Amino acid sequence: MDLTACSCAVYYVVPFVIAIAILWQLLEWETKLKRNRNDGTKVIHGPRPSDPTLGNFPDIELAGGLISYLKRAHAQYGDVVQVWFGDKPVVSTASPGAFTDQVRLFDKPEMSFISPVFGSRSIQFVNGPEARERRRKYDMYLSKDAVHSHFYTFKQIADETTCQLGALEDPDHVTIYDVAFQMACRAVGVALFGEYFSHDDNILTFKALYEQFWPVLEKNFTSGLPEEGTDESEHFYSIVQDVHHIVRSMIEDHVTSGTDRKFIDVVMESNLDQTTVYGDILVYLVGGFHSVSTTLTWCLYHAALYPQMQTRIHGELSHVLGRAHIQPSALPELKYLRWFIDETLRLRYVAPVATRLSGNNTKIQGYHVPEQTQIIHALGVVMNSETYWEHPERFNPERFDTSENSDKAKRSPLAFCPFGFAGRRMCPGKAFFYDEALIFLGTLIRAFEFSLAPETPTNMAITEGLLTRPRDKVVLKIKKRTCE
């Protein structure tokens, strides 16, 4: 047998077979769409895959991230666009009208690029009745009343952080993300999981691991999981084991400490396997601190960048609180601070997308979407669209003024949905987020004046990932305010 001839045949035939398989999938998708033309539905258009295996992933990387890519795609093709994740067609939607057609969608697509950390059966991925029942149990611990019961925990964390910042030897070079991470991680840890994260050493250990595995997950989105057997793969799964070890330590610490019943008890009592228990805990732990710490960082950056707005926040705090300590009843009165937070969520689109799976008869704005198709809710595209926001590139908290003739009164509520909107599966931590953000920011801005350090740019760019973050470190100067 001529081995050289055989190897040459394999060299040419295998790529040909792969190309035919991909072409077949493309034709099958097109055939489904053509069938839809006969019943009056419209055909979904969008960019062709630039790579037969990777789809539009190379284009997403070239654009600087998914939202930047989708902004261009939607500008060219409209509110409903087809893109390609590898060899799979995906539908992206970007308008309040398109979102309205999906408010009942509940199931979520598989995300293999992050499942090694969170588990394939965690609340992040499980669907159907099981997911609904688990969310029903879990959401009780994140209701408005439940979250308000943590007010004094959040206040204590804010007060202790204020004391630590006030004692700094170098208040002119404060890395704000480190401060925000510690506050947010401790808040969600103590409120939901026990006393493990009341210790700074445990927070720092987890932060070091988080800062290793999270960038890998973001890379996995377009590149796939590290190839099995490589040094990169072994390192990644070693980090995952260390993260799961911390979760196990959290559980053991809570069980032995005999503290009050918390969210972690509900997870442990849910008759789930160990991997899924760890996954559900991690979903709520990471979800609980990631968006808060990133938003706090952006908010304090904006406060330093726009001193007149910071002065207005401080004036509102003085007007509402006087010389008294912040109280639960005061939070609804901090209206400008809430607008300021919401404008940060809008402009920086901290959580840029949500995803769902289409049902058996899903139609979006007249387009039929085949069953079990992944649908992207391009939240960041809508929140930065000039169709719904005047001068969307400007930071303007007064967009969220709720008076009768304000822009907000004229705008669709679904133009601003930073926590998602669909199928009772939107982010369960919305109330948790706002209580933390209002208490933490209110306490810090009441105590300190923040300004930009020389190394912090005035035109901070966004790094797009699973969540967005400032491209450069946010380093601020802090100055104690005089007593009121």
XYZ file of N, CA, C and O in Angstrom, residues 203-335:
532
model
N -11.340 36.146 51.172
C -11.731 36.932 49.992
C -10.544 37.069 49.036
O -10.688 36.890 47.820
N -9.382 37.369 49.569
C -8.202 37.558 48.720
C -7.810 36.261 48.022
O -7.396 36.279 46.850
N -7.942 35.126 48.710
C -7.633 33.834 48.091
C -8.583 33.564 46.935
O -8.167 33.151 45.844
N -9.874 33.807 47.172
C -10.852 33.583 46.106
C -10.646 34.564 44.959
O -10.747 34.192 43.785
N -10.336 35.820 45.268
C -10.118 36.831 44.228
C -8.968 36.419 43.308
O -9.051 36.574 42.086
N -7.888 35.879 43.897
C -6.743 35.454 43.093
C -7.133 34.335 42.127
O -6.710 34.328 40.960
N -7.962 33.397 42.585
C -8.417 32.316 41.713
C -9.381 32.843 40.648
O -9.289 32.473 39.478
N -10.291 33.704 41.071
C -11.273 34.270 40.153
C -10.582 35.012 39.012
O -10.976 34.900 37.843
N -9.533 35.760 39.325
C -8.835 36.536 38.314
C -8.016 35.655 37.375
O -7.527 36.124 36.342
N -7.885 34.369 37.731
C -7.260 33.416 36.812
C -8.281 32.701 35.935
O -8.092 32.575 34.729
N -9.403 32.244 36.538
C -10.320 31.438 35.730
C -11.276 32.274 34.886
O -11.680 31.843 33.804
N -11.641 33.481 35.337
C -12.621 34.244 34.574
C -12.107 34.640 33.190
O -12.842 34.485 32.182
N -10.868 35.129 33.049
C -10.370 35.440 31.695
C -10.335 34.213 30.784
O -10.543 34.340 29.568
N -10.088 33.031 31.356
C -10.093 31.811 30.541
C -11.494 31.536 30.012
O -11.676 31.171 28.850
N -12.509 31.725 30.863
C -13.887 31.518 30.421
C -14.238 32.469 29.278
O -14.896 32.072 28.307
N -13.826 33.716 29.382
C -14.110 34.681 28.324
C -13.390 34.297 27.027
O -13.945 34.420 25.936
N -12.171 33.810 27.158
C -11.433 33.350 25.985
C -12.100 32.124 25.380
O -12.153 31.960 24.153
N -12.614 31.236 26.236
C -13.253 30.005 25.760
C -14.455 30.280 24.860
O -14.820 29.445 24.037
N -15.096 31.446 25.041
C -16.298 31.768 24.271
C -16.030 31.679 22.769
O -16.809 31.101 22.016
N -14.932 32.266 22.313
C -14.620 32.247 20.887
C -13.611 31.165 20.506
O -13.571 30.745 19.354
N -12.817 30.701 21.470
C -11.747 29.749 21.151
C -12.050 28.318 21.555
O -11.345 27.398 21.143
N -13.072 28.126 22.394
C -13.358 26.783 22.885
C -12.506 26.434 24.087
O -11.546 27.144 24.439
N -12.830 25.327 24.748
C -12.092 24.901 25.932
C -10.657 24.550 25.557
O -10.383 24.126 24.425
N -9.709 24.714 26.487
C -8.326 24.312 26.206
C -8.271 22.844 25.808
O -9.009 22.012 26.346
N -7.425 22.531 24.855
C -7.327 21.157 24.359
C -6.880 20.215 25.472
O -5.918 20.492 26.197
N -7.613 19.118 25.610
C -7.353 18.160 26.686
C -5.927 17.626 26.584
O -5.428 17.296 25.503
N -5.266 17.536 27.739
C -3.911 17.009 27.794
C -2.825 18.053 27.683
O -1.648 17.758 27.917
N -3.186 19.303 27.356
C -2.191 20.365 27.245
C -1.919 20.986 28.616
O -2.699 20.826 29.553
N -0.815 21.687 28.713
C -0.484 22.380 29.967
C -1.555 23.403 30.309
O -1.907 23.589 31.479
N -2.097 24.068 29.281
C -3.141 25.067 29.498
C -4.380 24.430 30.112
O -4.984 24.967 31.043
N -4.748 23.250 29.596
C -5.917 22.541 30.112
C -5.690 22.104 31.550
O -6.568 22.266 32.413
N -4.539 21.519 31.821
C -4.243 21.050 33.178
C -4.243 22.206 34.169
O -4.747 22.074 35.294
N -3.699 23.349 33.761
C -3.681 24.515 34.651
C -5.095 25.007 34.923
O -5.460 25.309 36.069
N -5.911 25.062 33.865
C -7.283 25.533 34.015
C -8.069 24.640 34.968
O -8.732 25.127 35.887
N -8.002 23.338 34.771
C -8.784 22.434 35.617
C -8.227 22.362 37.034
O -8.962 22.056 37.976
N -6.956 22.679 37.199
C -6.398 22.792 38.556
C -7.011 23.982 39.286
O -7.348 23.898 40.481
N -7.198 25.088 38.559
C -7.848 26.260 39.155
C -9.297 25.927 39.517
O -9.786 26.299 40.587
N -9.994 25.224 38.609
C -11.377 24.845 38.879
C -11.461 24.006 40.154
O -12.352 24.213 40.995
N -10.545 23.073 40.333
C -10.527 22.257 41.551
C -10.320 23.121 42.788
O -10.953 22.900 43.832
N -9.439 24.116 42.687
C -9.201 25.018 43.823
C -10.450 25.839 44.148
O -10.763 26.085 45.317
N -11.170 26.280 43.097
C -12.409 27.032 43.312
C -13.443 26.151 44.002
O -14.107 26.578 44.959
N -13.588 24.925 43.565
C -14.543 24.004 44.189
C -14.137 23.677 45.626
O -15.000 23.463 46.483
N -12.848 23.663 45.881
C -12.379 23.447 47.256
C -12.826 24.591 48.167
O -13.216 24.363 49.324
N -12.803 25.812 47.648
C -13.269 26.953 48.433
C -14.758 26.817 48.721
O -15.224 27.102 49.840
N -15.538 26.377 47.729
C -16.967 26.178 47.957
C -17.186 25.130 49.039
O -18.046 25.305 49.927
N -16.436 24.057 48.987
C -16.547 23.027 50.020
C -16.208 23.603 51.395
O -16.877 23.301 52.386
N -15.188 24.452 51.452
C -14.816 25.089 52.725
C -15.919 26.010 53.215
O -16.186 26.095 54.430
N -16.588 26.730 52.306
C -17.720 27.581 52.670
C -18.824 26.766 53.324
O -19.387 27.155 54.356
N -19.127 25.614 52.696
C -20.186 24.755 53.219
C -19.816 24.234 54.602
O -20.611 24.301 55.551
N -18.593 23.734 54.737
C -18.149 23.177 56.024
C -18.140 24.246 57.104
O -18.548 24.003 58.246
N -17.687 25.441 56.744
C -17.639 26.539 57.707
C -19.048 26.905 58.172
O -19.290 27.136 59.368
N -19.997 26.941 57.249
C -21.371 27.292 57.606
C -22.010 26.215 58.475
O -22.691 26.521 59.464
N -21.789 24.958 58.119
C -22.406 23.851 58.868
C -21.883 23.811 60.300
O -22.644 23.618 61.252
N -20.593 24.017 60.460
C -20.007 23.916 61.805
C -20.236 25.159 62.648
O -20.209 25.091 63.881
N -20.470 26.310 61.999
C -20.612 27.548 62.762
C -21.978 27.678 63.421
O -22.143 28.431 64.386
N -22.984 26.985 62.877
C -24.319 27.050 63.465
C -24.974 28.402 63.339
O -25.795 28.786 64.183
N -24.647 29.161 62.273
C -25.259 30.487 62.087
C -26.692 30.338 61.570
O -27.173 29.250 61.293
N -27.375 31.466 61.419
C -28.770 31.463 60.994
C -28.933 30.792 59.628
O -27.992 30.713 58.837
N -30.141 30.342 59.355
C -30.461 29.719 58.076
C -30.269 30.728 56.938
O -30.698 31.875 57.032
N -29.622 30.276 55.861
C -29.321 31.155 54.743
C -29.598 30.450 53.422
O -29.983 29.269 53.388
N -29.363 31.164 52.349
C -29.572 30.627 51.005
C -28.804 29.316 50.805
O -29.307 28.380 50.170
N -27.597 29.231 51.325
C -26.774 28.043 51.128
C -27.455 26.786 51.669
O -27.296 25.691 51.122
N -28.262 26.923 52.715
C -28.988 25.771 53.269
C -30.008 25.244 52.274
O -30.201 24.031 52.146
N -30.692 26.140 51.568
C -31.690 25.728 50.586
C -31.027 24.936 49.459
O -31.544 23.919 48.996
N -29.868 25.393 49.013
C -29.149 24.680 47.958
C -28.752 23.283 48.433
O -28.953 22.285 47.722
N -28.227 23.199 49.642
C -27.767 21.897 50.153
C -28.919 20.929 50.386
O -28.733 19.712 50.343
N -30.125 21.449 50.613
C -31.287 20.597 50.885
C -32.080 20.247 49.621
O -33.140 19.623 49.704
N -31.576 20.611 48.451
C -32.348 20.473 47.211
C -32.168 19.135 46.510
O -32.552 18.992 45.348
N -31.572 18.176 47.168
C -31.420 16.819 46.615
C -30.669 16.836 45.282
O -31.059 16.172 44.310
N -29.595 17.599 45.221
C -28.769 17.706 44.027
C -27.451 16.988 44.253
O -26.992 16.841 45.394
N -26.816 16.558 43.171
C -25.494 15.949 43.308
C -24.482 17.020 43.697
O -24.728 18.225 43.546
N -23.333 16.581 44.173
C -22.337 17.509 44.725
C -21.893 18.546 43.704
O -21.783 19.741 44.021
N -21.646 18.111 42.469
C -21.188 19.044 41.439
C -22.213 20.144 41.192
O -21.866 21.316 41.038
N -23.498 19.773 41.187
C -24.555 20.762 40.944
C -24.714 21.696 42.132
O -24.978 22.894 41.963
N -24.567 21.172 43.368
C -24.588 22.029 44.553
C -23.485 23.077 44.454
O -23.720 24.281 44.646
N -22.270 22.637 44.141
C -21.159 23.578 43.996
C -21.460 24.587 42.882
O -21.182 25.784 43.025
N -22.025 24.096 41.778
C -22.317 24.980 40.656
C -23.336 26.041 41.006
O -23.158 27.216 40.678
N -24.419 25.650 41.687
C -25.449 26.635 42.049
C -24.901 27.669 43.020
O -25.219 28.869 42.918
N -24.090 27.237 43.965
C -23.478 28.186 44.902
C -22.586 29.171 44.144
O -22.631 30.391 44.373
N -21.790 28.651 43.211
C -20.890 29.527 42.458
C -21.655 30.489 41.551
O -21.259 31.646 41.392
N -22.762 30.029 40.951
C -23.558 30.913 40.098
C -24.023 32.133 40.884
O -23.916 33.277 40.420
N -24.519 31.905 42.091
C -25.045 33.015 42.891
C -23.920 33.811 43.544
O -24.057 35.024 43.739
N -22.823 33.161 43.873
C -21.691 33.884 44.444
C -21.084 34.824 43.411
O -20.949 36.030 43.648
N -20.732 34.279 42.242
C -20.109 35.102 41.200
C -21.094 36.143 40.680
O -20.754 37.316 40.507
N -22.351 35.713 40.445
C -23.354 36.680 40.008
C -23.568 37.783 41.017
O -23.851 38.934 40.655
N -23.398 37.463 42.302
C -23.644 38.430 43.359
C -22.572 39.481 43.512
O -22.859 40.618 43.910
N -21.311 39.127 43.197
C -20.270 40.151 43.394
C -19.758 40.724 42.078
O -19.271 41.858 42.046
N -19.862 39.951 40.998
C -19.238 40.397 39.751
C -19.861 41.691 39.233
O -19.165 42.674 38.992
N -21.173 41.703 39.061
C -21.810 42.901 38.505
C -21.736 44.074 39.471
O -21.568 45.228 39.060
N -21.837 43.792 40.793
C -21.781 44.874 41.785
C -20.398 45.513 41.803
O -20.263 46.746 41.754
N -19.355 44.694 41.875
C -18.000 45.254 41.961
C -17.640 46.023 40.692
O -17.021 47.089 40.764
N -18.053 45.518 39.533
C -17.763 46.219 38.284
C -18.546 47.526 38.195
O -17.999 48.571 37.794
N -19.821 47.499 38.592
C -20.632 48.719 38.532
C -20.124 49.759 39.528
O -20.086 50.966 39.213
N -19.765 49.338 40.731
C -19.206 50.284 41.698
C -17.944 50.943 41.159
O -17.729 52.154 41.343
N -17.113 50.154 40.491
C -15.883 50.706 39.916
C -16.206 51.762 38.867
O -15.647 52.868 38.875
N -17.141 51.438 37.953
C -17.539 52.408 36.932
C -18.184 53.645 37.567
O -17.924 54.786 37.151
N -19.039 53.436 38.586
C -19.727 54.575 39.222
C -18.740 55.539 39.862
O -18.864 56.772 39.716
N -17.779 55.014 40.596
C -16.809 55.893 41.260
C -15.891 56.557 40.238
O -15.443 57.697 40.438
N -15.619 55.872 39.139
C -14.879 56.511 38.045
C -15.674 57.696 37.505
O -15.136 58.795 37.324
N -16.970 57.495 37.259
C -17.803 58.590 36.755
C -17.917 59.727 37.773
O -17.949 60.896 37.403
N -18.003 59.367 39.049
C -18.082 60.401 40.085
C -16.832 61.273 40.076
O -16.913 62.503 40.248
N -15.672 60.633 39.880
C -14.420 61.401 39.810
C -14.316 62.178 38.507
O -13.778 63.297 38.478
N -14.838 61.603 37.422
C -14.741 62.232 36.106
C -15.666 63.441 35.997
O -15.347 64.422 35.308
N -16.806 63.384 36.689
C -17.800 64.463 36.625
C -18.039 65.017 38.028
O -19.014 64.662 38.694
N -17.147 65.888 38.496
C -17.237 66.369 39.886
C -18.539 67.097 40.197
O -19.012 67.054 41.335
N -19.145 67.741 39.190
C -20.405 68.424 39.454
C -21.511 67.421 39.779
O -22.407 67.706 40.598
N -21.476 66.267 39.165
C -22.452 65.216 39.474
C -22.178 64.628 40.860
O -23.113 64.337 41.615
N -20.910 64.465 41.175
C -20.551 63.975 42.510
C -21.040 64.952 43.578
O -21.561 64.532 44.623
N -20.885 66.239 43.304
C -21.369 67.249 44.243
C -22.886 67.154 44.405
O -23.411 67.290 45.521
N -23.591 66.892 43.314
C -25.045 66.771 43.398
C -25.452 65.534 44.217
O -26.408 65.589 44.991
N -24.732 64.434 44.032
C -25.012 63.233 44.841
C -24.799 63.541 46.315
O -25.619 63.194 47.173
N -23.684 64.204 46.628
C -23.389 64.531 48.021
C -24.449 65.468 48.590
O -24.878 65.317 49.742
N -24.894 66.420 47.779
C -25.947 67.319 48.239
C -27.243 66.579 48.513
O -27.942 66.882 49.497
N -27.574 65.627 47.662
C -28.789 64.837 47.888
C -28.668 64.024 49.174
O -29.622 63.942 49.968
N -27.505 63.436 49.414
C -27.294 62.671 50.646
C -27.460 63.571 51.866
O -28.099 63.189 52.856
N -26.905 64.778 51.804
C -27.031 65.712 52.925
C -28.480 66.128 53.141
O -28.951 66.230 54.284
N -29.204 66.346 52.051
C -30.599 66.770 52.144
C -31.475 65.653 52.730
O -32.329 65.915 53.599
N -31.275 64.428 52.250
C -32.120 63.311 52.676
C -31.763 62.836 54.078
O -32.649 62.549 54.899
N -30.461 62.787 54.391
C -30.022 62.178 55.653
C -29.754 63.197 56.749
O -29.833 62.848 57.937
N -29.409 64.411 56.380
C -28.991 65.369 57.403
C -27.720 64.859 58.060
O -26.770 64.460 57.391
N -27.710 64.814 59.375
C -26.547 64.291 60.104
C -26.778 62.845 60.570
O -25.937 62.268 61.258
N -27.915 62.286 60.196
C -28.266 60.939 60.655
C -27.553 59.874 59.826
O -27.083 60.129 58.713
N -27.494 58.656 60.371
C -26.977 57.525 59.615
C -27.979 57.126 58.543
O -29.185 57.363 58.673
N -27.475 56.512 57.490
C -28.363 56.045 56.435
C -29.277 54.954 56.973
O -28.846 54.090 57.748
N -30.539 55.009 56.597
C -31.554 54.059 57.065
C -32.283 53.464 55.858
O -32.288 54.048 54.775
N -32.922 52.299 56.040
C -33.632 51.679 54.907
C -34.652 52.607 54.253
O -34.798 52.609 53.027
N -35.336 53.396 55.063
C -36.377 54.277 54.513
C -35.798 55.364 53.610
O -36.529 55.991 52.825
N -34.497 55.621 53.727
C -33.872 56.689 52.939
C -33.562 56.260 51.511
O -33.443 57.109 50.615
N -33.427 54.972 51.275
C -32.968 54.520 49.962
C -33.866 54.986 48.817
O -33.356 55.457 47.787
N -35.194 54.889 48.930
C -36.033 55.368 47.814
C -35.923 56.866 47.565
O -36.283 57.341 46.481
N -35.450 57.614 48.570
C -35.330 59.066 48.434
C -34.054 59.487 47.716
O -33.920 60.648 47.326
N -33.127 58.562 47.525
C -31.858 58.887 46.864
C -32.046 58.748 45.349
O -31.460 57.885 44.691
N -32.872 59.616 44.795
C -33.300 59.469 43.408
C -32.172 59.747 42.422
O -31.978 59.011 41.450
